[in-house]
Short mmCIF file of C-alpha atoms in Angstrom, two decimals:
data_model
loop_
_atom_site.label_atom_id
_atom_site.label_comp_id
_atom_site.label_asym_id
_atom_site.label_seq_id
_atom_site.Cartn_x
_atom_site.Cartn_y
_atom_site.Cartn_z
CA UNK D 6 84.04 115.15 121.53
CA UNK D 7 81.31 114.58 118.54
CA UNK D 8 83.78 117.58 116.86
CA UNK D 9 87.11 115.96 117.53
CA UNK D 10 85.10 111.99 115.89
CA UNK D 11 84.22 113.56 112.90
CA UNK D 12 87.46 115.47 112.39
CA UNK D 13 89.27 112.24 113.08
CA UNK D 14 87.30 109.84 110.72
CA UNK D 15 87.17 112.56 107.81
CA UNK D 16 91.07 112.71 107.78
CA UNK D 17 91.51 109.53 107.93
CA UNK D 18 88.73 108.27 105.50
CA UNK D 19 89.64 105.10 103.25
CA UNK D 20 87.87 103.46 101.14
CA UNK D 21 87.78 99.81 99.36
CA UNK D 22 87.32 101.21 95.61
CA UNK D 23 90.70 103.31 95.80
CA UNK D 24 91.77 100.05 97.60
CA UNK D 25 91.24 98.20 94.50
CA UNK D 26 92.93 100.27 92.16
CA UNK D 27 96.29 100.27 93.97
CA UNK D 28 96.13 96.57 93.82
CA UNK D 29 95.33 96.49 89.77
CA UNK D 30 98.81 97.70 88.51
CA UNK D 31 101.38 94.94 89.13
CA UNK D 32 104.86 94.54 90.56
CA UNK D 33 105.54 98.08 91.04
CA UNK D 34 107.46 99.96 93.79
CA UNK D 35 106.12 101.30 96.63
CA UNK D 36 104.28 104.40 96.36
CA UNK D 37 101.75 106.92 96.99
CA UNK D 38 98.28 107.31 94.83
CA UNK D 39 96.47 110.24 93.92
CA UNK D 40 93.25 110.81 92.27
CA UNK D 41 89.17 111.47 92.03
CA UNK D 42 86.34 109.03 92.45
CA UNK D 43 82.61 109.98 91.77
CA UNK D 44 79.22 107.64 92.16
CA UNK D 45 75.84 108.99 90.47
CA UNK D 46 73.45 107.23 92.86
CA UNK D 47 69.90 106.92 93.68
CA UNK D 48 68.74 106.87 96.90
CA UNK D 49 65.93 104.50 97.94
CA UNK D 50 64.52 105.08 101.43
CA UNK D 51 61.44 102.63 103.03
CA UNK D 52 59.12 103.43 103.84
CA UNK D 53 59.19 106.38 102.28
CA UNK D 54 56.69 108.93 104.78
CA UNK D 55 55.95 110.22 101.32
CA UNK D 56 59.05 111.39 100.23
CA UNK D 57 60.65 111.14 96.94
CA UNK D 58 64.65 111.37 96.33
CA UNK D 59 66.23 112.68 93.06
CA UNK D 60 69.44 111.34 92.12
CA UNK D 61 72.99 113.23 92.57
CA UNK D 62 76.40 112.89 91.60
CA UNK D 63 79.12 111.92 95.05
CA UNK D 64 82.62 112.95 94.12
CA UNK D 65 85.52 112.97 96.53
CA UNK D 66 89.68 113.12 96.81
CA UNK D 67 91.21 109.51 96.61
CA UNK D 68 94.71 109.43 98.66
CA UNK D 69 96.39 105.66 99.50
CA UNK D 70 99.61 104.04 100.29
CA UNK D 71 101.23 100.80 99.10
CA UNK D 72 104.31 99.07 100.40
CA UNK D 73 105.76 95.44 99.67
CA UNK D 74 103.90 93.21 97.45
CA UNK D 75 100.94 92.52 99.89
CA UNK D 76 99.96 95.38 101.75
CA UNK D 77 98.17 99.11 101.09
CA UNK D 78 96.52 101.63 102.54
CA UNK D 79 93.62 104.18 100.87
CA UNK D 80 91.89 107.00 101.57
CA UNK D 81 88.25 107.76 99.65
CA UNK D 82 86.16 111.11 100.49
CA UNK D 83 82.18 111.17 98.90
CA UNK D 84 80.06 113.73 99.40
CA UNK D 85 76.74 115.00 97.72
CA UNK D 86 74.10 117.17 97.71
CA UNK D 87 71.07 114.81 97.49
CA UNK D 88 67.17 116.92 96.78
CA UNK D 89 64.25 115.15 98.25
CA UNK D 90 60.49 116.53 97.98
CA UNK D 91 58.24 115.70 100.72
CA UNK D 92 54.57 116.08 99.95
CA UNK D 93 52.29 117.46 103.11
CA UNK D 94 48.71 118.33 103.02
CA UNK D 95 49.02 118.63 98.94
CA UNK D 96 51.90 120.82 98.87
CA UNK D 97 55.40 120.06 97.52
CA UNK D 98 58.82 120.92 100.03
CA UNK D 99 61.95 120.86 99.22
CA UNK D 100 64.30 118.99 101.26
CA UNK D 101 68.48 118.75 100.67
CA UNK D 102 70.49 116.32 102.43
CA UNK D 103 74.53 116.89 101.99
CA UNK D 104 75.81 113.32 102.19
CA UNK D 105 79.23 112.12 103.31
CA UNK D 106 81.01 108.56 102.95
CA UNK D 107 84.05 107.89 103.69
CA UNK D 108 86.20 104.33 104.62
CA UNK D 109 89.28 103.89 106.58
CA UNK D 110 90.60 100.51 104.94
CA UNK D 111 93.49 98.03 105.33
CA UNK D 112 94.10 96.04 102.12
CA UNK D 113 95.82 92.32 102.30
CA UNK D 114 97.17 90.14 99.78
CA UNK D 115 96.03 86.72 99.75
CA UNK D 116 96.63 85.65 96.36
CA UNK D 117 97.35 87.25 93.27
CA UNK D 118 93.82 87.71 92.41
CA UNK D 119 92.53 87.67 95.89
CA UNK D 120 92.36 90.87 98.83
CA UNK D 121 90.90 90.92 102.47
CA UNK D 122 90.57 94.48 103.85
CA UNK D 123 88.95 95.76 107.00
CA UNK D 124 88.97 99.05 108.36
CA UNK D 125 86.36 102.18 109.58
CA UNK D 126 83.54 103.46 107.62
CA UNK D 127 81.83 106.75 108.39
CA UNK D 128 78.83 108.39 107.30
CA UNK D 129 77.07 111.28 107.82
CA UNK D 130 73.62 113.40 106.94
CA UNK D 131 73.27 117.09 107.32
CA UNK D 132 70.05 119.14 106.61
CA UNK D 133 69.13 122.71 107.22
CA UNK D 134 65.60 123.84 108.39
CA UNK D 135 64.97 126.48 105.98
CA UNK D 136 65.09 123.35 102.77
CA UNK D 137 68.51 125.09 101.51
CA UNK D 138 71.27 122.92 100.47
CA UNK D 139 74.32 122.52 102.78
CA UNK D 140 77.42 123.60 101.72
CA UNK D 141 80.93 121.23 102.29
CA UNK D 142 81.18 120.90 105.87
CA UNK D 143 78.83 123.89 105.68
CA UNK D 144 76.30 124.57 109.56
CA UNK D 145 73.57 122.15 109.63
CA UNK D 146 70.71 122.35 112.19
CA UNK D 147 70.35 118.44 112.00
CA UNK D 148 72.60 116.19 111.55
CA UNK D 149 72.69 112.14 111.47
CA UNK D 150 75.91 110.56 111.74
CA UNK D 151 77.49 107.00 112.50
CA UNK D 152 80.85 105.12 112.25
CA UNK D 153 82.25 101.42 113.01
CA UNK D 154 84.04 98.83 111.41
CA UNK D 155 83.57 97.19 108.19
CA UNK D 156 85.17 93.71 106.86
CA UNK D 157 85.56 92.56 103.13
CA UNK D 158 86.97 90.44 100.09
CA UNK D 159 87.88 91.62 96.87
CA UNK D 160 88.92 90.67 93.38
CA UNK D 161 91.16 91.31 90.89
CA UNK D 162 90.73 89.52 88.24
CA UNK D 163 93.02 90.14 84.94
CA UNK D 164 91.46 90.15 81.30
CA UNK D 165 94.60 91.19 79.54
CA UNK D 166 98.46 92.83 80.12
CA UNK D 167 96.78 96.51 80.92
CA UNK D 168 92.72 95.51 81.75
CA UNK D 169 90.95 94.51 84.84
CA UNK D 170 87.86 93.10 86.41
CA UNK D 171 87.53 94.66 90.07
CA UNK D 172 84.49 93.38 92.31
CA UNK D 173 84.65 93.81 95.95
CA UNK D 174 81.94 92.81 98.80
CA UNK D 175 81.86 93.91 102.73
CA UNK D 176 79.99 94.34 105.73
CA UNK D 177 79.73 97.52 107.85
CA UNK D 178 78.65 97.61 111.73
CA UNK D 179 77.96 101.12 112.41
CA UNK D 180 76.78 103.12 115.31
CA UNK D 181 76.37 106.84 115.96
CA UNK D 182 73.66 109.69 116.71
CA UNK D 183 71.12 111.78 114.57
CA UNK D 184 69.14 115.07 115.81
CA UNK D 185 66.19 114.99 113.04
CA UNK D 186 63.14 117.50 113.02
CA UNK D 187 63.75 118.96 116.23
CA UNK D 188 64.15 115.94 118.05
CA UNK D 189 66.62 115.41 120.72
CA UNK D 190 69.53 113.57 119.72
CA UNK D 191 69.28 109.65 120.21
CA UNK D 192 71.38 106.74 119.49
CA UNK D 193 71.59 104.83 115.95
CA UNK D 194 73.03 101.49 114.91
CA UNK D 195 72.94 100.52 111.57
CA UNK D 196 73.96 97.93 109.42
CA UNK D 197 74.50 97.12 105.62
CA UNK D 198 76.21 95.57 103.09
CA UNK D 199 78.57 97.44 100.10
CA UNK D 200 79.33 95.58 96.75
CA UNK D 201 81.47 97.00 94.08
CA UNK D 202 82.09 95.72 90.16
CA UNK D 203 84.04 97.40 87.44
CA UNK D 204 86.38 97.68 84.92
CA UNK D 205 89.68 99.39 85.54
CA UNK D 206 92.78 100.13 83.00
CA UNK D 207 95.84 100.69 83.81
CA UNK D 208 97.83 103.54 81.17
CA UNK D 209 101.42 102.86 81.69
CA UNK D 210 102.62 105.67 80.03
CA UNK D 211 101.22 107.75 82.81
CA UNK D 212 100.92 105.91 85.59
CA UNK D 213 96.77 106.12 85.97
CA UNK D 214 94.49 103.88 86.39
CA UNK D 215 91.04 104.32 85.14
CA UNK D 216 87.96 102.54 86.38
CA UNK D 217 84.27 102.58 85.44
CA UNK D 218 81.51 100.18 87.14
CA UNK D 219 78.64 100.06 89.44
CA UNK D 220 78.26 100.40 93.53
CA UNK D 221 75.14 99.04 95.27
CA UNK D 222 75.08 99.95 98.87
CA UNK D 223 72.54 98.94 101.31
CA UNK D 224 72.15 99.47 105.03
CA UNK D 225 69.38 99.37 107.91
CA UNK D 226 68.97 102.17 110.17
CA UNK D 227 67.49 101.18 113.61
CA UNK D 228 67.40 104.44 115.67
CA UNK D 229 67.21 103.70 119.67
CA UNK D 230 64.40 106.43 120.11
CA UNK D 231 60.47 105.78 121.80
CA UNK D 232 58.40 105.51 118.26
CA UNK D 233 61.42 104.96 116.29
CA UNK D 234 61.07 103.45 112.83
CA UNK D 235 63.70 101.21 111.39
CA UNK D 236 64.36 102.31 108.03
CA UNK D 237 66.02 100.74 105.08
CA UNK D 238 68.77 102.87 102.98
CA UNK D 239 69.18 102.02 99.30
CA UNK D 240 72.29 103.37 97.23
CA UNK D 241 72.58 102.15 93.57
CA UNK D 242 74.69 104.13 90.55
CA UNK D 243 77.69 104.47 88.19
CA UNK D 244 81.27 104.76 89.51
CA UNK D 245 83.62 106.62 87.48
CA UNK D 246 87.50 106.96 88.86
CA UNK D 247 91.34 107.51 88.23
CA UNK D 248 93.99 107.50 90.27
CA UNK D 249 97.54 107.90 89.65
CA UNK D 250 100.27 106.87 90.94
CA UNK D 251 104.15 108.28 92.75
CA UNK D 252 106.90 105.89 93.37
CA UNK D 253 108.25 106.02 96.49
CA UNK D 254 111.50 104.00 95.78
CA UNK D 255 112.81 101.02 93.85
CA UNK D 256 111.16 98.30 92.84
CA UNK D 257 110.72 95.45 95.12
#
């Protein structure tokens, strides 16, 4: 069942900064959008159990759907091999966490400048015993994972004919389980926050829009385990995308 949740959120991962760039190009027909979005994060973890986290580059598929003047659909895959070293008794170990991220998202119209969007957000942690880094949807021996609904606003605010100001902010709700350092598996819930600004441009000539900004992503982890810590999850970086996109028909 785990198997069959993960399978089902990864296909049908969305996410609001794809969202976003469907909604900067205007009056268009429907379509279908193609492209590649990357965050170079850091990764903040408190308290940190004397651990330190080196920064890494996510990078993912973008795939989305837009129909009449008000609605869309997107789908955003990140993933990342993150390096930690965790200092014991004097001694330096090497620890690599592959990272997914992924958002199933509904995108609404309000105004011209103005979006709503809700949908499903997934993430997931996967870390080998040995220290090794774990391939794409390569075996793990742990793994920490959690999904649920997340709720948002965004903006698109124009600067000229072919230029854009994107910022976005939501809330996430998610719940799942983790299996860390041989420990049984126990419950999580965890909840954050996800704000997104940037600048996006839209080439006419073929049908791409480009986007660069910054994503700050924040969550608390509150695992339902005897001697449990709550932690606190820290995601800051540079967002770098393009998408382009297929008409599906005439214009509307």
């Amino acid at each position: 069942m785990v198997k069959k949740r993960i399978v089902l959120a990864l296909i049908i991962c969305m996410a609001v900064p794809g969202l976003l760039l469907l909604g900067a190009t205007p009056g268009r027909a429907a379509g279908m959008s193609v492209g590649v979005n990357t965050w170079y994060s850091t990764w903040d973890l408190e308290p940190a159990s004397g651990m330190s986290y080196d920064s890494s580059l996510m990078y993912g598929p973008v795939l989305g759907v837009d129909w009449g003047k008000k609605w869309s659909i997107t789908c955003v895959l990140l993933t990342a091999d993150y390096k930690a070293t965790a200092e014991v008794m004097g001694s330096s170990f090497p620890i690599h966490f592959r990272r997914y991220d992924s958002d199933t998202t509904l995108n609404y119209t309000v105004l011209k400048w103005l979006k709503v969007f809700g949908g499903i957000k997934y993430m997931r942690y996967d870390t080998r015993k040995t220290g090794e880094s774990v391939p794409v949807f390569g075996s793990s021996d742990n793994r920490h994972y959690t999904y649920g609904p997340g709720l948002g606003i965004g903006l698109t605010l124009p600067i000229s004919d072919s230029l854009f100001a994107l910022v976005n902010v939501s809330g996430m709700y998610l719940t799942g389980r983790a299996s860390e350092n041989l420990v049984e598996n126990y419950n999580l819930t965890e909840t954050g926050i996800n704000t997104t600004a940037s600048i996006a441009f839209y080439a006419e000539s073929i049908a791409t829009t480009f986007a660069i900004g910054v994503r700050y992503q924040y969550f608390k982890s509150d695992p339902d385990i005897a001697g449990g810590v709550t932690s606190d999850l820290t995601f800051y970086g540079i967002t770098f995308s393009a998408v382009h996109h297929f008409s599906l028909g005439g214009k509307e």
